[in-house]
Short mmCIF file of C-alpha atoms and ligand atoms in Angstrom, two decimals:
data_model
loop_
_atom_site.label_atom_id
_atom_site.label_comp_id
_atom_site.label_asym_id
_atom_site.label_seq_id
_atom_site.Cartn_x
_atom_site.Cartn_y
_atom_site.Cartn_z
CA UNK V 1 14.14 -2.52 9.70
CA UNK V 2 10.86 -3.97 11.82
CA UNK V 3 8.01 -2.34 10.22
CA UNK V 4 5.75 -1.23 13.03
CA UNK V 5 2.95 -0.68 11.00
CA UNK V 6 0.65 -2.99 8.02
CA UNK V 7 -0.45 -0.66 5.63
CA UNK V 8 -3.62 -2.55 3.70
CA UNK V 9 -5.35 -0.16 1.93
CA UNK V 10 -4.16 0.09 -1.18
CA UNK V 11 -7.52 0.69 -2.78
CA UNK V 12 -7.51 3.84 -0.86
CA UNK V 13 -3.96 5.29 -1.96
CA UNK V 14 -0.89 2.52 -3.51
CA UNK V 15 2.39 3.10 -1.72
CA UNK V 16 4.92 5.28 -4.29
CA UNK V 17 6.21 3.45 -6.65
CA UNK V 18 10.02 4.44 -6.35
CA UNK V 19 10.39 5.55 -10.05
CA UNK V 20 7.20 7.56 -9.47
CA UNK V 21 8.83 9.12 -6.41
CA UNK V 22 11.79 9.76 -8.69
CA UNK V 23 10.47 11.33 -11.59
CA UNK V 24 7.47 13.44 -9.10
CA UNK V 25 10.95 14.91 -7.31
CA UNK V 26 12.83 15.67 -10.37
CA UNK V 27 10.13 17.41 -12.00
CA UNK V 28 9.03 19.23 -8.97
CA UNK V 29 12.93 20.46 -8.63
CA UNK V 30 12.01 22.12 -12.00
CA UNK V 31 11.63 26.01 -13.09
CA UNK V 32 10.13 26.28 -15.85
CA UNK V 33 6.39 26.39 -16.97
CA UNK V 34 5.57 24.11 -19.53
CA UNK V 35 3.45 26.36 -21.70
CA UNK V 36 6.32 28.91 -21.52
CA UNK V 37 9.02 28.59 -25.01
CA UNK V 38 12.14 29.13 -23.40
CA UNK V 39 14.29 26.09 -22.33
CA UNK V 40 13.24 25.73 -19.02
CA UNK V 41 9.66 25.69 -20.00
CA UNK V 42 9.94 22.86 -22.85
CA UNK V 43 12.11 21.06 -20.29
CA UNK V 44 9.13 20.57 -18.43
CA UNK V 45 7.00 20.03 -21.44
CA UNK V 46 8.91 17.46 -22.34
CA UNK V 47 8.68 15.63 -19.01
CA UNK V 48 4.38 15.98 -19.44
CA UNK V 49 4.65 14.90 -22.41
CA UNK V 50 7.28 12.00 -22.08
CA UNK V 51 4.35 11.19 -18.88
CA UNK V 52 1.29 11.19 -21.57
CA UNK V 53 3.32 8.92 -23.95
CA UNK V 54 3.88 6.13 -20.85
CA UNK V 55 0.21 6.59 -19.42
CA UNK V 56 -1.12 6.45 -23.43
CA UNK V 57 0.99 3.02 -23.76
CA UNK V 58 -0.14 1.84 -20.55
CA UNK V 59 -4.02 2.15 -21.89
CA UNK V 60 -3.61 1.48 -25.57
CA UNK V 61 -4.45 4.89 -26.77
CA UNK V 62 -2.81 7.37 -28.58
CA UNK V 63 -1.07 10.26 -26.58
CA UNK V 64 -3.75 12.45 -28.42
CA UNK V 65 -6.12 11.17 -26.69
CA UNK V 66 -4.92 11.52 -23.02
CA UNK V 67 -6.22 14.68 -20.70
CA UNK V 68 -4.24 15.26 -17.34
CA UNK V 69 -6.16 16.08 -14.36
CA UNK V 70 -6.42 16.81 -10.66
CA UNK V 71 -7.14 12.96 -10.10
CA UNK V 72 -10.07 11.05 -11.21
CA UNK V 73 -13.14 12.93 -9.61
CA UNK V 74 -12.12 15.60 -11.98
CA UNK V 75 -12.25 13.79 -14.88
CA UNK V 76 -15.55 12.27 -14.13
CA UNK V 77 -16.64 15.56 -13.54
CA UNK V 78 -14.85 16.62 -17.04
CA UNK V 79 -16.30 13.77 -19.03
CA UNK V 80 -19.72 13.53 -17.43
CA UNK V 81 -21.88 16.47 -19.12
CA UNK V 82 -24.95 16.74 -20.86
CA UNK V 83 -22.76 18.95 -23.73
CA UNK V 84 -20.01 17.40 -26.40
CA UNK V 85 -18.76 18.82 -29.46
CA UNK V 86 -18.26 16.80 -32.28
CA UNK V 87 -15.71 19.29 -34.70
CA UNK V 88 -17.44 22.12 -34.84
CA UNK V 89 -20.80 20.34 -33.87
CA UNK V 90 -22.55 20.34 -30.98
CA UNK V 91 -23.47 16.99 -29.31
CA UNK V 92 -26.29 16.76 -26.61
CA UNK V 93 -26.73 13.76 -24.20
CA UNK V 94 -30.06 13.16 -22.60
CA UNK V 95 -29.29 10.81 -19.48
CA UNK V 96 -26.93 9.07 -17.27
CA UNK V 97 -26.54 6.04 -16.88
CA UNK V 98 -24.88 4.88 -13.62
CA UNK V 99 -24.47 1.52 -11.91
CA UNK V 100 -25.87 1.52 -8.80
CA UNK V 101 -21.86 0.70 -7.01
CA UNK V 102 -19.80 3.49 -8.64
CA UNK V 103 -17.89 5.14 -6.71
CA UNK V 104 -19.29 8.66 -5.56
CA UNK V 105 -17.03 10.51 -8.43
CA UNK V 106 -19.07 9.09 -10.54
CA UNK V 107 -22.44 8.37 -9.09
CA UNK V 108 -22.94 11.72 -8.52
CA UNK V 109 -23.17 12.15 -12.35
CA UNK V 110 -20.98 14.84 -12.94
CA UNK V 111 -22.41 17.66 -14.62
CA UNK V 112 -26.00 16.23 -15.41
CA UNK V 113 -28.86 17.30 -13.90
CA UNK V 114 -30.14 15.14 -10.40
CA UNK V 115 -32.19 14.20 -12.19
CA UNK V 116 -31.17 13.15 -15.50
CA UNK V 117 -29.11 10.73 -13.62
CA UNK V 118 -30.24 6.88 -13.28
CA UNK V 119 -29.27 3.91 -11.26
CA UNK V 120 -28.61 0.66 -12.99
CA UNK V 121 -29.14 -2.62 -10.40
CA UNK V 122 -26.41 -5.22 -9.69
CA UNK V 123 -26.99 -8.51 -8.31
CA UNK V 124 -26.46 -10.13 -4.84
CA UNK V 125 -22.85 -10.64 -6.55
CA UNK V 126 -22.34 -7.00 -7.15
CA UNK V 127 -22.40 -6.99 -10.96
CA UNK V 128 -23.96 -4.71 -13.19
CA UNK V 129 -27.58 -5.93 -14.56
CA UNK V 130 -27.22 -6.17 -18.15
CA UNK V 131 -30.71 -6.98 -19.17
CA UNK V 132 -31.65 -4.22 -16.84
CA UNK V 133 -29.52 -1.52 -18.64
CA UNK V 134 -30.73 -3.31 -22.11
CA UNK V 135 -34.10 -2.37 -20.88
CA UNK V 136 -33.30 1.15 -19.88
CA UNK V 137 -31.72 2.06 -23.35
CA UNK V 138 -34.43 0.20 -25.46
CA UNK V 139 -36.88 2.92 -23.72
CA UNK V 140 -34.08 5.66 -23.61
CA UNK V 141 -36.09 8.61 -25.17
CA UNK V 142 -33.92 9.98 -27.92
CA UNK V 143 -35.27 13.30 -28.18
CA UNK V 144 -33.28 14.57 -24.63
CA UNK V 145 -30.10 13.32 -26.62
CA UNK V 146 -28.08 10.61 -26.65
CA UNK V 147 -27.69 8.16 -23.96
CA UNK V 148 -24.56 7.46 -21.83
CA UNK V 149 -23.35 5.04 -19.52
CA UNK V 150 -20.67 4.73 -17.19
CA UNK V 151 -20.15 1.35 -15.44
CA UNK V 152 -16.80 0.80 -13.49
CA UNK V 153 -14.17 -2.09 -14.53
CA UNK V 154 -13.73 -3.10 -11.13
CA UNK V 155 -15.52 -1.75 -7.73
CA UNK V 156 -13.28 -0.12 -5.14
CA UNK V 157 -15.11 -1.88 -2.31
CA UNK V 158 -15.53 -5.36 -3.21
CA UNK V 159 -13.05 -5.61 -6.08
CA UNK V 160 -16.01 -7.48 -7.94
CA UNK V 161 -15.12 -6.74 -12.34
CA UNK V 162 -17.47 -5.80 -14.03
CA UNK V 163 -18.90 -6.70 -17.84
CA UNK V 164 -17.56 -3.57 -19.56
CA UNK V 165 -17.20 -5.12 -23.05
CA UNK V 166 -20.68 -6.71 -23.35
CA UNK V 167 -22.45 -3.26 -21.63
CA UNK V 168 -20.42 -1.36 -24.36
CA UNK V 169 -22.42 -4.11 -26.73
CA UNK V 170 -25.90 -2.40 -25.68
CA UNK V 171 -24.49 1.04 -25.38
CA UNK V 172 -23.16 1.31 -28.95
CA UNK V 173 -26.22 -0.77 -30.32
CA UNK V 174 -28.35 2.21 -28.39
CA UNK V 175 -26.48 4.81 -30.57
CA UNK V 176 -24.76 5.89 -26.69
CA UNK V 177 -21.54 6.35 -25.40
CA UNK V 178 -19.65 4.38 -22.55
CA UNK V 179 -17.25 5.92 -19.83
CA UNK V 180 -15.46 3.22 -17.83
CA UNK V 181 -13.98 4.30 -13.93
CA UNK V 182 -10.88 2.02 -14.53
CA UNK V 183 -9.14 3.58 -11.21
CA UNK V 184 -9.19 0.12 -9.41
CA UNK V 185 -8.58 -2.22 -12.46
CA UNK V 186 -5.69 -0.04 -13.99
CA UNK V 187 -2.02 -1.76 -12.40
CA UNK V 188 -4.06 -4.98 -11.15
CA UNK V 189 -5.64 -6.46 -14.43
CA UNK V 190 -4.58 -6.38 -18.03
CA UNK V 191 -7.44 -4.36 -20.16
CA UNK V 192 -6.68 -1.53 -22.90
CA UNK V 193 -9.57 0.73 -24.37
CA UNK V 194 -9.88 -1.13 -27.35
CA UNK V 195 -10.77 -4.53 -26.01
CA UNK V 196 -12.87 -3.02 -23.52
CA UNK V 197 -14.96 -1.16 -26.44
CA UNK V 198 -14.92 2.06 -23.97
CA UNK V 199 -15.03 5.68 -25.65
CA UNK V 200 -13.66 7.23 -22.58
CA UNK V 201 -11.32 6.03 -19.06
CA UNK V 202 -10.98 7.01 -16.21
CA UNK V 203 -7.48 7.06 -14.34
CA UNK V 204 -5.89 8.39 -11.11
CA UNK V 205 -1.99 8.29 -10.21
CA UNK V 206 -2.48 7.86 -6.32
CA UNK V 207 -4.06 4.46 -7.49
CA UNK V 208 -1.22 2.81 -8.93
CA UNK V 209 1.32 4.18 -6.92
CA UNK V 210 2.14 7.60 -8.29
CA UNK V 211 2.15 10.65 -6.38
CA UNK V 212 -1.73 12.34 -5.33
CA UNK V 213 -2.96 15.40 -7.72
CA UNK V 214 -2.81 13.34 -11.02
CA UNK V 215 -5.31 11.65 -13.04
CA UNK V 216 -6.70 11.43 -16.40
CA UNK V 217 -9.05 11.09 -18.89
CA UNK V 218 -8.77 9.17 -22.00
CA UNK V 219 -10.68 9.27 -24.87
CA UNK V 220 -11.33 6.37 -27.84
CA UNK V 221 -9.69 8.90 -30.38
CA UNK V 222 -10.32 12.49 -30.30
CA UNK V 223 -13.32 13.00 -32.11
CA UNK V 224 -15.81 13.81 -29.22
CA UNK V 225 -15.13 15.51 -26.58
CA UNK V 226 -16.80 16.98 -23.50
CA UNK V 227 -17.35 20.46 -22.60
CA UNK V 228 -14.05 22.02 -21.20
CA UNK V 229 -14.58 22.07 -16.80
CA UNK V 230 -12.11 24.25 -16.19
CA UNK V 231 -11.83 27.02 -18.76
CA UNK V 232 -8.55 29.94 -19.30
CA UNK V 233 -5.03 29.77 -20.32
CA UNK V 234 -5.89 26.56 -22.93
CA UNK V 235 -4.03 23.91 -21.36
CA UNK V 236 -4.45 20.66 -22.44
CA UNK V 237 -5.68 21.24 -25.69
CA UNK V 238 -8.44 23.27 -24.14
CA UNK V 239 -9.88 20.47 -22.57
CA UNK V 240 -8.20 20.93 -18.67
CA UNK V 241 -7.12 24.74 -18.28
CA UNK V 242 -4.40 25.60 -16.01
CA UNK V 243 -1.02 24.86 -15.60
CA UNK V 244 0.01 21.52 -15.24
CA UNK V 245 0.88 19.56 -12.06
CA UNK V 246 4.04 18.55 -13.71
CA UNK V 247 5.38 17.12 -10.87
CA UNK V 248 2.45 14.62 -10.20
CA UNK V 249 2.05 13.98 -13.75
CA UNK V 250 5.61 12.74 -14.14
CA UNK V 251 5.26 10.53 -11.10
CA UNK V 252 1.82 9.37 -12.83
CA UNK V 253 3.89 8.63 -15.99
CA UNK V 254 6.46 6.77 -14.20
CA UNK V 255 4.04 4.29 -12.27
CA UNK V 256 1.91 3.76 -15.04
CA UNK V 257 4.67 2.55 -16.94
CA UNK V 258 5.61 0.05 -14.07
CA UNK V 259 2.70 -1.09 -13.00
CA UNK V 260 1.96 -2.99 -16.53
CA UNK V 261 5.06 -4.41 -16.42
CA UNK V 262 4.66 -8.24 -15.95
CA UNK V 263 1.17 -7.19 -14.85
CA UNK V 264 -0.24 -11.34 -14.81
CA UNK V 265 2.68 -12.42 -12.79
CA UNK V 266 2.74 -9.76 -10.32
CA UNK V 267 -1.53 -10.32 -9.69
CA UNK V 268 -0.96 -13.70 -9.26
CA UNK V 269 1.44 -12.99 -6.26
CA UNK V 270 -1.14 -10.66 -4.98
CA UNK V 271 -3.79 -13.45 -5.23
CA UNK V 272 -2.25 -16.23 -3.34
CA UNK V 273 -1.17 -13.58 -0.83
CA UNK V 274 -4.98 -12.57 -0.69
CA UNK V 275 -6.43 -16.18 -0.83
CA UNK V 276 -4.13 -16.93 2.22
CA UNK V 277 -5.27 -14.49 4.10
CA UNK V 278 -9.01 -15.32 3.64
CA UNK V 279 -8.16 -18.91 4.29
CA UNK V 280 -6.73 -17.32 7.81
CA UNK V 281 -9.33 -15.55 8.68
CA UNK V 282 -11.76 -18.22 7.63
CA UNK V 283 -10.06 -20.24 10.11
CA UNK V 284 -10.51 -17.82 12.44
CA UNK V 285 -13.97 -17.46 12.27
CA UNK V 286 -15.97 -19.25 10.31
CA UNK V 287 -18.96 -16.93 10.30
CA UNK V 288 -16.99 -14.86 7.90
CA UNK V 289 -18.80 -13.36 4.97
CA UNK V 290 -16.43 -12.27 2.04
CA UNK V 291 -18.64 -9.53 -0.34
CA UNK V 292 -18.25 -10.43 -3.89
CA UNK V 293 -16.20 -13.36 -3.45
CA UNK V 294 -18.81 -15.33 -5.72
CA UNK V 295 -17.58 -13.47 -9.00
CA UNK V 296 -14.82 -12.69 -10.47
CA UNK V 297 -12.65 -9.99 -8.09
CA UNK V 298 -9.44 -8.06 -8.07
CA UNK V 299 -6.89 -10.00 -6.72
CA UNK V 300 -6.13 -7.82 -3.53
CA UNK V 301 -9.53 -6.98 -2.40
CA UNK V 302 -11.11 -8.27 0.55
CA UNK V 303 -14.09 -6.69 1.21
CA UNK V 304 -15.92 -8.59 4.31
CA UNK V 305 -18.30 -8.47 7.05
CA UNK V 306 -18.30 -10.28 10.52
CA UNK V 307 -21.55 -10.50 12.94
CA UNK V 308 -21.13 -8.11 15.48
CA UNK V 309 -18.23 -6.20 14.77
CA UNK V 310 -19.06 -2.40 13.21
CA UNK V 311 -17.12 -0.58 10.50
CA UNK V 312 -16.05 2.07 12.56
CA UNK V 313 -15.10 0.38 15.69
CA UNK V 314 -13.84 -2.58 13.35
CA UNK V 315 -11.27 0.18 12.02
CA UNK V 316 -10.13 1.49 15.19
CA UNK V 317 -9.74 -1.68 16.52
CA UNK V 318 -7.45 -2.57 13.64
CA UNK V 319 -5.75 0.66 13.55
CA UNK V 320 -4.89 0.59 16.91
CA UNK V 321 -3.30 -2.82 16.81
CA UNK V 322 -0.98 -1.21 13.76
CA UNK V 323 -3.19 -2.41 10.77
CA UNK V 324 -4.49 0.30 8.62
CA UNK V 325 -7.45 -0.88 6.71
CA UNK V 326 -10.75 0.69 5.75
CA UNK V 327 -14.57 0.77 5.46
CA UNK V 328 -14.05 1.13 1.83
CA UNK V 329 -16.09 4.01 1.85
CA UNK V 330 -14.54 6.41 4.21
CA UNK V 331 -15.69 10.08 2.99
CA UNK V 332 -13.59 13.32 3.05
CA UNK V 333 -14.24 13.69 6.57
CA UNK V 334 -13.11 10.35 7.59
CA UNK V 335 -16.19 9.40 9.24
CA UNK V 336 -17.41 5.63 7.78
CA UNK V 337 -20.92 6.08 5.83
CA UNK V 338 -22.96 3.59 5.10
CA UNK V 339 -21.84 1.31 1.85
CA UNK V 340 -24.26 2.32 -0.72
CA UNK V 341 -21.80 -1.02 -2.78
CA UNK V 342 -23.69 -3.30 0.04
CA UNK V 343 -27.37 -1.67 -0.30
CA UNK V 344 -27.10 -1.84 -3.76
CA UNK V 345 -25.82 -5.67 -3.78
CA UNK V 346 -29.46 -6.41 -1.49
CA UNK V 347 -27.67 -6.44 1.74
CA UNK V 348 -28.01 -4.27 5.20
CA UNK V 349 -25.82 -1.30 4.60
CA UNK V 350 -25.77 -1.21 8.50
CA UNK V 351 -24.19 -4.06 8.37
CA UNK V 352 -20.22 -3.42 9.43
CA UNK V 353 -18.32 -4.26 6.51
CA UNK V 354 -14.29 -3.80 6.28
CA UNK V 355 -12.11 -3.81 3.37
CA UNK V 356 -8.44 -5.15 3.34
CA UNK V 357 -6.24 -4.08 0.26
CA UNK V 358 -2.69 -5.37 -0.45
CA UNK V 359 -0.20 -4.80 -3.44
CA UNK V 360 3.05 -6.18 -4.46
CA UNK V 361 4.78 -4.72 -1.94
CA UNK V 362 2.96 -6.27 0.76
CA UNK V 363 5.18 -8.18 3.47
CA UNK V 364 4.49 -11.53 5.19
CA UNK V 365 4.96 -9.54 7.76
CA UNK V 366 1.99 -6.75 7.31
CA UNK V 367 -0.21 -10.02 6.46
CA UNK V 368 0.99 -11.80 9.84
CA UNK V 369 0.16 -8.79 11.93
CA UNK V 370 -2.83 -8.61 9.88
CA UNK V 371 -4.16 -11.69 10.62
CA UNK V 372 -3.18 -11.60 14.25
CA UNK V 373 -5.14 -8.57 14.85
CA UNK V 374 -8.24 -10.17 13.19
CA UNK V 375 -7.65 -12.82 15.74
CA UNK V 376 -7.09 -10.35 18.54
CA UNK V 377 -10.93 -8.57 17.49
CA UNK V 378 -12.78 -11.31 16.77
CA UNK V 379 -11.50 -13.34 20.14
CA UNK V 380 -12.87 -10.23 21.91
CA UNK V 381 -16.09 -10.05 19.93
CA UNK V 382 -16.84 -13.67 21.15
CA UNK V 383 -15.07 -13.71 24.52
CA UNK V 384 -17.79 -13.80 27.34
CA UNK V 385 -18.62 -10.28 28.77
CA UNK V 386 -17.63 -10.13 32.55
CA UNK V 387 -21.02 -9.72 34.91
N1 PLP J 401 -13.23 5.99 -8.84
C1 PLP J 401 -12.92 4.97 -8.02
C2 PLP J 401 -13.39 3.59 -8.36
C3 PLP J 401 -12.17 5.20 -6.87
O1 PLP J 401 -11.86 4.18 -6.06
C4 PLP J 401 -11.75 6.52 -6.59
C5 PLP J 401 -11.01 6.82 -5.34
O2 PLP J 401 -11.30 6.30 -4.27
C6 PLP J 401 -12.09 7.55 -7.47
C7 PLP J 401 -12.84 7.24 -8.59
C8 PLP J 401 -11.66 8.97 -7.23
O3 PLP J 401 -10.28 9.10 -7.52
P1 PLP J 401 -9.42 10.39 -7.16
O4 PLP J 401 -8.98 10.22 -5.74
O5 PLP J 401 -8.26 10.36 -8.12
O6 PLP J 401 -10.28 11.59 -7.38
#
């Protein structure tokens, strides 16, 4: 079948996985609730908890450790609070500590106070400043509470990684606690909480191609944990109230367990696909300017800029020549903001910037009509205007 249509925004929502689509059906066909003890109920029990086990695996925690969620703005918002408890002790934290390119779930800070919440600079590459957020905890005053950080593994605009490991370093040294936004990185490079030195992750299912309405958040071990969000029936160990999207959370399951499957060999597909289609559209026009590509970047993130051409109009234009692509910042109302990634990174947010995205399920075909609509823009960009 001729697709009619290049879908290149996977950093926006991953095509479902087919086992995801399988196991988010099959649950959803399901009657029982899971907290209920009859057979029906532990049916679906066991699929959440057959889901936990896979996404646990997939992370290199313990299924202890792993909270199910609406997606991952809810468990930034779960995880970032001022209030822990410890056992039976309470645990107070002082200030956030944000990069200045998280994504909004997590810039926002959660549940701190406005201003409790503080911006750590990146470079012109779009990495985190490390001697900047050394600074910041040396003079963190330890009588608000503790300090924690949260830093991204990869940004959802540029793709550009990010140091977790050696930020956890400083954190832990400060007596803090890290939260890593792995949304982008989880499916596209291999990383588990233990190498990364994290105490919490962040996951969503739409990311990695299971169904929307999922997400997670994992913890180092069980020892601290935030304040509950969403408070009743005791869900989730008391940490996520309310009963379980078992449905997405099986879909979640299945696709996480895919998705680290041969995870080096499947990037590395991703990549050459990705480095040909720069090399294209470098061809194309030369003025190109590639955000991030200085660093070290997801392999199917182009995040780029071309004089002349806006984000919004750039969009359309693509959209209407059957690529869907993005600003890499589109908000809930679809209307393309201003890239607080590019301020941040020392550049002119104004600037149009537009973000391709593939996966492994990207066709020649969606990156031939890809670059031929680049072609089809930018030829009209530079073609002379009639008097
Ligand atoms: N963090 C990053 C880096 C993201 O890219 C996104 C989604 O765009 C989120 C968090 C929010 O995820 P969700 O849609 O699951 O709430």
């Amino acid at each position: 079948m001729t697709k009619t249509r290049a879908y290149m925004d996977w950093n926006a929502t991953a095509p479902l996985l087919p086992e995801a689509r399988e196991a988010f059906l099959r649950v959803g066909l399901m009657e029982g609730n899971p907290s209920s003890v009859h057979r029906e109920g532990r049916a679906v029990r066991a699929e959440i908890e057959s889901a936990r086990r896979r996404v646990a695996v997939a992370l290199g925690a313990g299924p202890a450790d792993v909270v199910f969620t609406s997606g991952a703005t809810e468990a930034a918002n779960l995880v970032l609070t001022p209030e822990f408890r410890m056992g039976r002790s309470a645990l107070q934290f002082g200030t956030l500590y944000v990069s200045a390119i998280e994504h909004k779930a997590v810039f926002e800070g959660g549940r701190f106070a406005r201003g409790d919440v503080v911006a750590v600079p990146v470079d012109r590459g779009g990495v985190v400043d490390l001697a900047a957020l050394d600074a910041m905890l040396s003079a963190h005053d330890h009588s608000t509470g503790l300090p924690m950080v949260a830093l991204m593994l990869a940004n959802n605009e540029t793709g550009v990684i990010q140091p977790v490991t050696q930020a956890a370093r400083l954190v832990h040294a400060a007596g803090g606690v890290i939260v890593v936004d792995a949304v982008q990185a989880s499916g596209r490079i291999a990383f588990d909480i233990a190498t990364l030195d994290a105490d919490f992750v962040i996951v969503s299912s739409h990311k990695i191609g299971g169904p929307k309405g999922a997400g997670a958040l994992v913890a180092r071990g069980e020892a601290m944990m935030p304040s509950a969000l969403i408070q009743g029936g005791g869900q989730e160990k008391g940490h996520r109230s309310g009963t379980e999207n078992a449905a997405a959370i099986a879909g979640f399951g299945a696709a996480a367990e895919v998705v680290v499957k041969d995870l080096d060999e499947r990037a590395e597909t991703v990549r050459k696909a990705r480095d040909h289609i720069e090399a294209r559209m470098r061809e194309i026009a030369p003025e190109l300017v590639i955000h991030g590509a200085s660093g070290e970047r997801l392999a199917n993130t182009i995040f780029f800029s071309l004089p002349g051409l806006k984000s919004e109009t750039g969009q359309i234009a693509f959209d209407l020549e059957g690529v869907a692509l993005s600003a890499g910042s589109a908000c809930s109302s679809g209307k393309v903001g201003e890239s607080h990634v590019l301020k941040a990174m020392g550049l002119d947010p104004r600037m149009g910037a537009l973000r391709i995205s593939i996966g492994t399920s990207t066709t020649e075909q969606d990156i031939e009509r890809t670059i031929a609509a680049f072609a089809k823009i930018v030829g009209r960009l530079t073609a002379p205007r009639a008097a």
